[in-house]
Every structure is written in C-alpha cells, then in structure tokens.
Amino acid sequence: MGIQNDMVKFNVGGRIFQTTATTLANAGRDSFFGALFSDNWDLRQQQNQEFFIDRNPDCFAVLLDLLRTGDLYIPSNVPERLLYKEAMFYGLINHVRTAKLGPFDGNRLKLSKSVTGRAPGDGTGIRAGPDGGCCVAHGSMVHVFDWMLEEHPPLNLDYQRVNDIGWVNAENVLISACERLGRGDGGMGLFSSYTGDLRYKFNVVHDNQIKSYTAGALSFSPDCKIFASCKGRSNEYGVGVWDQLTGKQIDFFYESPGWSLGEADKLQWLNGTNCLLVATLFPRKDNCYISLLDFRQKTMVWSWSDIGAPLTVDEKRVRDAIAMEECNSVCVVNEYEDLGFIDLRFSGGSVRWSSRSRLMKGKMSDEPCYPKLALHNGQLFSSMNDCISVFCGPDWVLTSRLRRSYGVVFEQRSARADGARVPAPLALAGSWCLSTSLDGANGARLLGPPRLASDSMQMLLEQLQLLDYLTGVKVAGPSSELTNSSPCNCSA
C-alpha cells in the first residue's frame, strides 16, 4: 500500500492545492475523498494527474487544513453556513462538528446561539434529530430545522394536537396526535422532515378491525420496533408495537384494570433488560404509575405507584422518571426538583428522596416549568424553571448548573456517522415542558406530552444546538391530517 508517499494535486475553482494521500485518508471511506482510494487504500490516480473540483477554494482550504491537523479554523472571509454546506458536499460534516464542538460534557455547558420569540402557554416539545437538527412541536404545528437552524416546511396537522414526536431517521419524523371524534383521524403518522408530506398512517387493529385512537408517548428499540401509548374508544387502551420497516402492528399490551398504560407520559426502551418503562405521571392522573413491561412474555415485571403513599408538603408528586439500568433504579423528580430513587429489584418499594433543592420551597411561579430528566454518558441532567443541573458519580452529586432567565427543558442525542458516535447536542427550551433521552442508532427515546408553558420562552442551542424557538413565528404550512389516504413504504 503506497498511501504514505503518494502526492495528490487538486484544482479547486482555479486554485491549486497539493497534499498527501495520508491526509486525504483521514476523511474516511464514505467521504468524497474516500472514492479516490481502492479497497486496500491505494490511491487511484495516474502519474501527475490533477483533479479538478468546481467548488469554493476558500472553503476547500479550511477543510484540507482540518484533515491535516484535526483543528478547525474559520477565517473571517469564509461564511460559516457556506463552509458547512461545502463540508456536506465533501462528506466532512461530522469532522467539522467534532472539531468545532469537541466531546460533549455536561459540566462544560455554554450558550452557543439563540433566537427569541413568544408563544401561547399551552405547551411545546423539542426533539433532536440524528443529523444534528431538531423539530419543535406546539399545538398542531411541528417546525423542523436542520443543524444550521435552517427551517424546512412546517408540518400542520389541521388542529390535531401533537402529543409526541420522534425521528425515525434524518428524512422521516414520527408524530403522535389526538383523535378527533367523528373524523376517524388522529393516531400516529410518518412525515417527511424535508417536505412535510404525510407518508404513512399507523393503524391499531382490534378484533380484526381498524380502530380510531389517540397516540401518546413514543419510544423506539434497536431492532426497529416503534412503541406508542394508545387510547381508543372501546378496548384499545395500552401500548402498541409496530414494525418500523413495514409499518404494520405486531403486538399490543392491553392495560390491566386498576393500572394506567394508555395515557402514559413517557416510554423508555431499556436495552439491557429488553423491557419498556411506562410512566403515567401527575397531573395527567391523580396518581403516578411506573411499570416495566416484558413483551416477550406479555407480563408486567416491575411496578410502582404512589397510591396510598403519604404525600408530604415537600415531596409532592412525581413529575418525571427515567430508568437507570446500571444502577438498578428509577430516578424520579418532584416539582421542587428533589431527586428520588426507586429500586428496580423490588416492586412496590418506596422512593428514597434527596433534599438538595428544598431552597425552592415556597418560590414556585404561578405557571412553572416542571422539571425533566435525561441521562447521557453517566451524567444525569435535570431542568427546572431557570436552570439545568448536572449530576455525576455514584451518589449523583451536583457538579454544574447552567442558568437562564426563563425555565429550561432539555434533550440530548448521540448521532452516528460511519458507525461512530459524534458529539451529542443538548437542546434547552425556555419553559418548554417536554424532554427526552435519546441514544442509539435507531431513532429516539422519547418522553410524554406537554405540561404548562409560560408566556415568554427561550430555547438555547448548546454545543451543536442550544435552540431558542418559540411558536408564535411562521405558523402557516402544508396541512396534513392523519388519515389512511397517503400510505407509503416507511422503510428507514
């Protein structure tokens, strides 16, 4: 293999560049430059051959230096958006992201950029995409952005309230929505993230009949299964399962008497145990219900509820929950941002509460943003009103806090490129009350429906995206009802 000694010459927009095959190999097999190499990484070129590329030479110079040194320096005469688009052409966008952002660390959060606006107080949601973009839901509208915050055509569900959203892949967004009586719509649909077109409608089948239903919380498993909480008008209460590749329903876990599954606020797939965490939380229900479902045996293998438990003034109700498999526990949070832990090894156990946030007692706003939880690389994140807190270590000690003038809620995702993880964006939303823990190669791990939101919100874009987007802006868009009229192949 002659990769070390081969010199390569490029003519880019009339400017001559000379480099080595070793430098170009740093771009990777799936890049523009990877096509210049054989399967054995031998350079495919004739003697003294010059490759002509009709692209921007200033951007090429920046990207070539990035391959040489691993560092990204953007001179003042090169617009960042132009550089990003050129990097996408050469297949180097993940190299640019890695060099620009560095490894994600919750203890080094900082504001990158923001936009401001206003929105009504009926709740909003944000989901980070696999390519670093995001989508924002508010009422019946879903706005989709790429990682440079350029907006795609918005999704308009024609007054059907959006309950949850999730990315199947960079091209497709899954939306769950409320049923409208007498219309036969609602449920769950697959939409194009680029055009906003409805591509597929997911049906619930009961007694060999297609039923109308409201879809709520969503989750995905690595083996291409989609989970959704479902609430119908007869016996369609529970959690449905669909094949992500065919779009067909393959299973349904029916709600047992005295328990709550069909109105779940959050679903979380647990890879280690191959079980699904289902959480129905206050104030959707007067009591909180958290359970682990094993679809292989159609059994509820673990459960916890606060029915009959004494509620103190300090502890209040559980507002969010997240399973922590490595710790064999479920972490919960109350409206004062006190953390609690429930042992997964025993059903029906009590909550072991911490008291680190009791300073907030008596200072709740009239329209608070209730706390949300997420996990990423051994760090626990909790958002509450004007700050996001980060906890680390076996005792989950508070290690850092990012504070803003409005409440924040967050979401993180580890995107993948060429099978390798790239830095995970952390999206913060002022007084937006949905968050999600996203991880893995196949889609999202999503939480439940919205809560309260204040009149003025701010969303930050941290690292790759700390976005502030408020849905009073650009509410017009293509209308798409969730009906059976537009099926398509939803293969990822």
Coordinates of N, CA, C and O in Angstrom, one line a residue, residues 357-479:
S357 N -32.7 20.4 46.8 CA -33.3 21.5 46.2 C -34.4 22.1 47.0 O -35.3 22.8 46.5
R358 N -34.4 21.9 48.3 CA -35.5 22.4 49.1 C -35.5 23.9 49.2 O -36.4 24.6 49.7
L359 N -34.4 24.6 48.7 CA -34.4 26.0 48.7 C -35.5 26.6 47.8 O -35.9 27.8 48.0
M360 N -36.0 25.8 46.9 CA -37.1 26.3 46.0 C -38.4 26.3 46.7 O -39.4 26.8 46.1
K361 N -38.6 25.7 47.9 CA -39.8 25.6 48.5 C -40.4 27.0 48.8 O -39.7 27.9 49.3
G362 N -41.7 27.2 48.4 CA -42.3 28.5 48.6 C -42.0 29.5 47.5 O -42.5 30.6 47.5
K363 N -41.2 29.1 46.5 CA -40.8 30.1 45.4 C -41.3 29.6 44.0 O -40.8 30.1 43.0
M364 N -42.3 28.7 44.0 CA -42.8 28.3 42.7 C -43.6 29.4 42.0 O -44.3 30.1 42.7
S365 N -43.4 29.5 40.7 CA -44.1 30.6 40.0 C -45.6 30.1 39.8 O -45.9 29.0 40.0
D366 N -46.4 31.0 39.3 CA -47.8 30.7 39.1 C -48.0 29.7 38.0 O -48.9 28.9 37.9
E367 N -47.1 29.8 37.0 CA -47.1 28.9 35.8 C -45.7 28.2 35.6 O -45.0 28.6 34.7
P368 N -45.4 27.3 36.5 CA -44.0 26.8 36.5 C -43.7 25.8 35.3 O -44.6 25.3 34.7
C369 N -42.4 25.7 35.0 CA -42.0 24.7 34.1 C -41.5 23.5 34.9 O -40.5 23.6 35.6
Y370 N -42.3 22.4 35.0 CA -41.9 21.3 35.9 C -40.7 20.6 35.4 O -40.4 20.6 34.2
P371 N -39.9 20.1 36.3 CA -38.6 19.5 36.0 C -38.7 18.3 35.1 O -39.7 17.5 35.1
K372 N -37.6 18.1 34.3 CA -37.5 16.9 33.4 C -36.1 16.3 33.6 O -35.2 17.0 34.0
L373 N -36.0 15.0 33.3 CA -34.7 14.3 33.5 C -34.2 13.7 32.2 O -35.0 13.4 31.3
A374 N -32.9 13.5 32.1 CA -32.3 12.8 31.0 C -30.9 12.3 31.4 O -30.3 12.8 32.4
L375 N -30.5 11.2 30.8 CA -29.2 10.6 31.0 C -28.3 10.7 29.8 O -28.8 10.6 28.7
H376 N -27.0 10.9 30.0 CA -26.1 10.8 28.9 C -24.7 10.5 29.4 O -24.1 11.3 30.2
N377 N -24.1 9.4 28.9 CA -22.7 9.1 29.3 C -22.4 9.2 30.8 O -21.4 9.8 31.2
G378 N -23.3 8.6 31.6 CA -23.0 8.6 33.0 C -23.4 9.9 33.7 O -23.0 10.0 34.9
Q379 N -23.9 10.9 33.0 CA -24.3 12.1 33.7 C -25.8 12.2 33.7 O -26.5 11.9 32.7
L380 N -26.4 12.7 34.8 CA -27.8 12.9 34.9 C -28.1 14.4 34.8 O -27.5 15.2 35.5
F381 N -29.1 14.7 34.0 CA -29.5 16.1 33.8 C -30.9 16.3 34.3 O -31.8 15.5 34.1
S382 N -31.1 17.5 35.0 CA -32.4 17.8 35.5 C -32.6 19.3 35.2 O -31.8 20.2 35.4
S383 N -33.8 19.6 34.6 CA -34.1 21.0 34.3 C -35.2 21.5 35.2 O -36.1 20.7 35.6
M384 N -35.2 22.8 35.5 CA -36.2 23.3 36.4 C -36.2 24.8 36.3 O -35.2 25.5 36.6
N385 N -37.3 25.4 35.8 CA -37.5 26.9 35.7 C -36.3 27.6 35.1 O -36.3 27.7 33.9
D386 N -35.4 28.1 35.8 CA -34.3 28.9 35.2 C -33.0 28.3 35.1 O -32.0 29.0 34.9
C387 N -32.9 27.0 35.3 CA -31.5 26.4 35.2 C -31.6 24.9 34.8 O -32.7 24.3 34.9
I388 N -30.5 24.4 34.4 CA -30.4 23.0 34.1 C -29.2 22.5 35.0 O -28.1 23.1 35.0
S389 N -29.4 21.4 35.7 CA -28.4 20.9 36.7 C -27.8 19.6 36.2 O -28.5 18.8 35.5
V390 N -26.6 19.4 36.5 CA -25.9 18.2 36.0 C -25.3 17.4 37.3 O -24.7 18.1 38.2
F391 N -25.6 16.1 37.3 CA -25.2 15.3 38.5 C -24.3 14.2 38.0 O -24.5 13.6 36.9
C392 N -23.3 13.8 38.8 CA -22.3 12.8 38.4 C -22.0 12.0 39.6 O -22.2 12.3 40.7
G393 N -21.3 10.8 39.3 CA -20.8 10.0 40.4 C -21.8 9.0 40.9 O -23.0 9.1 40.6
P394 N -21.4 8.1 41.7 CA -22.3 7.0 42.3 C -23.4 7.6 43.2 O -24.5 7.0 43.3
D395 N -23.1 8.8 43.8 CA -24.1 9.4 44.7 C -24.8 10.5 44.0 O -25.6 11.3 44.6
W396 N -24.6 10.7 42.7 CA -25.2 11.7 41.9 C -25.1 13.1 42.5 O -26.1 13.7 42.9
V397 N -23.9 13.5 42.7 CA -23.6 14.8 43.3 C -23.8 15.9 42.2 O -23.4 15.8 41.0
L398 N -24.3 17.1 42.6 CA -24.5 18.2 41.7 C -23.1 18.8 41.4 O -22.4 19.2 42.2
T399 N -22.8 18.7 40.1 CA -21.4 19.2 39.6 C -21.4 20.5 38.8 O -20.4 21.1 38.7
S400 N -22.5 20.8 38.2 CA -22.6 22.1 37.4 C -24.0 22.5 37.2 O -24.9 21.7 37.4
R401 N -24.2 23.7 36.8 CA -25.6 24.3 36.6 C -25.5 25.4 35.6 O -24.6 26.3 35.7
L402 N -26.4 25.3 34.6 CA -26.5 26.4 33.6 C -27.8 27.1 33.9 O -28.9 26.5 33.9
R403 N -27.7 28.4 34.1 CA -28.9 29.2 34.5 C -29.3 30.2 33.4 O -28.4 30.8 32.8
R404 N -30.6 30.3 33.2 CA -31.1 31.3 32.3 C -32.3 32.1 32.9 O -32.7 31.7 34.0
S405 N -32.7 33.1 32.3 CA -33.8 33.9 32.9 C -35.1 33.3 32.8 O -36.0 33.7 33.5
Y406 N -35.3 32.3 31.9 CA -36.5 31.5 31.8 C -36.3 30.1 32.1 O -35.1 29.6 32.0
G407 N -37.3 29.3 32.3 CA -37.2 27.9 32.6 C -36.6 27.2 31.4 O -36.7 27.7 30.2
V408 N -36.0 26.1 31.6 CA -35.4 25.3 30.5 C -35.8 23.9 30.6 O -36.1 23.3 31.6
V409 N -35.8 23.2 29.5 CA -36.0 21.8 29.4 C -35.1 21.3 28.3 O -34.7 22.1 27.4
F410 N -34.7 20.1 28.3 CA -33.6 19.7 27.5 C -33.8 18.3 26.8 O -34.7 17.6 27.1
E411 N -32.9 18.1 25.9 CA -32.9 16.8 25.1 C -31.5 16.6 24.6 O -30.9 17.5 24.2
Q412 N -31.1 15.4 24.7 CA -29.8 15.1 24.1 C -29.8 13.9 23.2 O -30.6 13.0 23.4
R413 N -29.0 13.8 22.2 CA -28.9 12.7 21.3 C -27.5 12.5 20.8 O -26.8 13.4 20.5
S414 N -27.1 11.2 20.8 CA -25.8 10.9 20.2 C -26.1 10.5 18.8 O -26.6 9.4 18.5
A415 N -25.7 11.3 17.9 CA -25.9 11.0 16.4 C -24.8 10.0 16.0 O -23.7 9.9 16.7
R416 N -25.0 9.3 14.9 CA -23.9 8.4 14.4 C -23.6 8.7 13.0 O -24.4 9.1 12.2
A417 N -22.3 8.5 12.7 CA -21.8 8.7 11.3 C -20.8 7.6 11.1 O -19.8 7.5 11.9
D418 N -20.9 6.8 10.1 CA -20.0 5.7 9.8 C -19.9 4.8 11.0 O -18.8 4.2 11.3
G419 N -21.0 4.6 11.8 CA -21.0 3.7 12.9 C -20.4 4.2 14.1 O -20.3 3.5 15.2
A420 N -19.9 5.4 14.1 CA -19.2 6.0 15.3 C -20.0 7.2 15.9 O -20.6 7.9 15.1
R421 N -19.9 7.3 17.2 CA -20.7 8.4 17.8 C -20.0 9.8 17.5 O -18.8 9.9 17.4
V422 N -20.8 10.8 17.3 CA -20.3 12.2 17.2 C -20.9 12.9 18.4 O -21.8 12.5 19.1
P423 N -20.4 14.1 18.7 CA -20.8 14.9 19.8 C -22.3 15.0 19.9 O -23.0 15.3 18.9
A424 N -22.9 14.9 21.1 CA -24.3 14.9 21.3 C -24.8 16.3 21.5 O -24.3 17.0 22.5
P425 N -25.7 16.8 20.8 CA -26.2 18.1 21.1 C -27.1 18.1 22.3 O -27.7 17.1 22.6
L426 N -27.2 19.2 23.0 CA -28.1 19.3 24.1 C -29.0 20.5 23.9 O -28.5 21.7 23.8
A427 N -30.3 20.3 23.7 CA -31.2 21.4 23.4 C -31.9 21.8 24.6 O -32.5 21.0 25.3
L428 N -31.9 23.1 24.9 CA -32.6 23.7 26.0 C -33.8 24.5 25.6 O -33.6 25.4 24.7
A429 N -34.9 24.4 26.2 CA -36.1 25.2 25.8 C -36.7 25.9 27.0 O -37.0 25.3 28.0
G430 N -36.7 27.2 26.9 CA -37.3 28.0 28.0 C -38.7 27.7 28.2 O -39.6 27.9 27.4
S431 N -39.1 27.2 29.4 CA -40.4 26.9 29.8 C -41.1 25.9 28.9 O -42.3 25.8 28.9
W432 N -40.4 25.2 28.1 CA -41.0 24.1 27.3 C -40.8 22.8 28.1 O -39.8 22.5 28.6
C433 N -42.0 22.1 28.2 CA -42.0 21.1 29.3 C -41.9 19.7 28.7 O -42.5 18.8 29.3
L434 N -41.3 19.5 27.6 CA -41.0 18.1 27.2 C -39.5 17.9 27.0 O -38.8 18.8 26.6
S435 N -39.1 16.8 27.4 CA -37.6 16.5 27.2 C -37.5 15.0 26.8 O -38.5 14.2 27.0
T436 N -36.3 14.6 26.4 CA -36.2 13.2 26.0 C -34.7 12.8 26.2 O -33.8 13.6 26.0
S437 N -34.5 11.6 26.5 CA -33.2 11.0 26.5 C -33.1 10.1 25.2 O -33.8 9.2 25.1
L438 N -32.2 10.5 24.4 CA -32.0 9.9 23.1 C -30.7 9.2 23.0 O -29.7 9.8 23.3
D439 N -30.7 8.0 22.5 CA -29.4 7.3 22.4 C -29.6 6.1 21.5 O -30.6 5.6 21.4
G440 N -28.5 5.8 20.8 CA -28.5 4.6 19.9 C -28.7 5.0 18.5 O -28.9 6.1 18.1
A441 N -28.5 4.0 17.6 CA -28.5 4.2 16.2 C -29.9 4.3 15.6 O -30.1 4.8 14.5
N442 N -30.9 3.7 16.2 CA -32.2 3.6 15.6 C -33.2 4.5 16.3 O -34.0 4.0 17.2
G443 N -33.2 5.7 16.0 CA -34.3 6.6 16.4 C -34.1 7.1 17.9 O -33.1 7.1 18.4
A444 N -35.3 7.5 18.4 CA -35.3 8.3 19.6 C -35.8 7.6 20.8 O -36.5 6.6 20.7
R445 N -35.5 8.0 22.0 CA -36.1 7.6 23.2 C -36.9 8.8 23.7 O -36.3 9.7 24.2
L446 N -38.2 8.7 23.7 CA -39.0 9.9 23.9 C -39.8 9.9 25.2 O -40.1 8.9 25.7
L447 N -40.1 11.1 25.7 CA -40.9 11.3 26.8 C -42.3 11.6 26.5 O -42.7 11.5 25.3
G448 N -43.1 12.1 27.4 CA -44.5 12.2 27.2 C -45.0 13.6 26.8 O -44.2 14.4 26.4
P449 N -46.3 13.8 26.9 CA -47.0 15.0 26.4 C -46.6 16.3 27.2 O -46.1 16.2 28.2
P450 N -47.0 17.4 26.6 CA -46.6 18.7 27.2 C -47.3 19.0 28.5 O -48.4 18.5 28.8
R451 N -46.7 19.9 29.3 CA -47.2 20.4 30.5 C -47.5 21.9 30.3 O -47.8 22.3 29.2
L452 N -47.3 22.7 31.4 CA -47.5 24.1 31.3 C -46.4 24.8 30.6 O -45.3 24.3 30.7
A453 N -46.6 26.0 30.0 CA -45.6 26.8 29.5 C -45.9 28.2 29.8 O -47.0 28.7 29.8
S454 N -44.8 29.0 30.0 CA -45.0 30.4 30.4 C -45.2 31.2 29.1 O -44.9 30.8 28.0
D455 N -45.7 32.5 29.2 CA -46.0 33.3 28.1 C -44.8 33.7 27.2 O -44.8 33.9 26.0
S456 N -43.6 33.8 27.9 CA -42.4 34.1 27.1 C -41.4 33.0 27.4 O -41.2 32.6 28.5
M457 N -40.8 32.4 26.3 CA -39.9 31.3 26.5 C -38.6 31.5 25.7 O -38.6 32.3 24.8
Q458 N -37.6 30.8 26.1 CA -36.4 30.9 25.4 C -35.7 29.6 25.3 O -35.7 28.8 26.2
M459 N -35.3 29.2 24.1 CA -34.7 28.0 23.8 C -33.2 28.2 23.4 O -33.0 29.1 22.6
L460 N -32.3 27.5 23.9 CA -30.9 27.7 23.7 C -30.4 26.6 22.8 O -31.0 25.5 22.7
L461 N -29.3 26.8 22.1 CA -28.7 25.8 21.3 C -27.3 25.6 21.9 O -26.4 26.4 21.7
E462 N -27.1 24.5 22.7 CA -25.8 24.3 23.4 C -25.0 23.3 22.5 O -25.5 22.3 22.0
Q463 N -23.7 23.6 22.4 CA -22.8 22.9 21.5 C -23.4 22.9 20.1 O -23.5 24.0 19.6
L464 N -23.8 21.8 19.6 CA -24.3 21.7 18.2 C -25.6 22.5 18.1 O -25.9 23.1 17.1
Q465 N -26.5 22.4 19.2 CA -27.7 23.2 19.1 C -28.2 23.5 20.5 O -28.4 22.6 21.3
L466 N -28.2 24.8 20.9 CA -29.0 25.2 22.0 C -30.0 26.2 21.4 O -29.7 27.4 21.2
L467 N -31.1 25.7 21.0 CA -32.0 26.4 20.2 C -33.1 27.1 21.0 O -33.6 26.6 22.0
D468 N -33.3 28.4 20.7 CA -34.5 29.1 21.3 C -35.5 29.3 20.1 O -35.2 30.2 19.3
Y469 N -36.6 28.6 20.1 CA -37.6 28.8 19.0 C -38.9 28.8 19.7 O -39.3 27.9 20.4
L470 N -39.7 29.8 19.5 CA -41.0 29.9 20.1 C -42.0 30.0 19.0 O -41.9 30.7 18.0
T471 N -43.1 29.3 19.2 CA -44.0 29.0 18.1 C -45.0 30.1 17.9 O -46.1 29.9 17.6
G472 N -44.7 31.4 18.0 CA -45.6 32.4 17.5 C -45.2 32.8 16.1 O -45.8 33.6 15.4
V473 N -44.1 32.1 15.6 CA -43.5 32.5 14.4 C -43.8 31.5 13.3 O -43.8 30.3 13.5
K474 N -44.2 32.0 12.1 CA -44.4 31.2 10.9 C -45.3 30.0 11.2 O -44.9 28.9 11.1
V475 N -46.6 30.3 11.4 CA -47.5 29.2 11.7 C -48.2 28.7 10.5 O -48.9 27.7 10.6
A476 N -48.0 29.3 9.3 CA -48.6 28.7 8.1 C -47.8 27.6 7.6 O -46.6 27.5 7.7
G477 N -48.4 26.6 7.0 CA -47.7 25.5 6.4 C -48.7 24.5 5.8 O -49.9 24.7 5.9
P478 N -48.1 23.5 5.1 CA -49.0 22.5 4.5 C -49.8 21.7 5.5 O -49.4 21.4 6.6
S479 N -51.1 21.5 5.2 CA -52.0 20.8 6.1 C -51.9 19.3 5.8 O -52.0 18.9 4.6

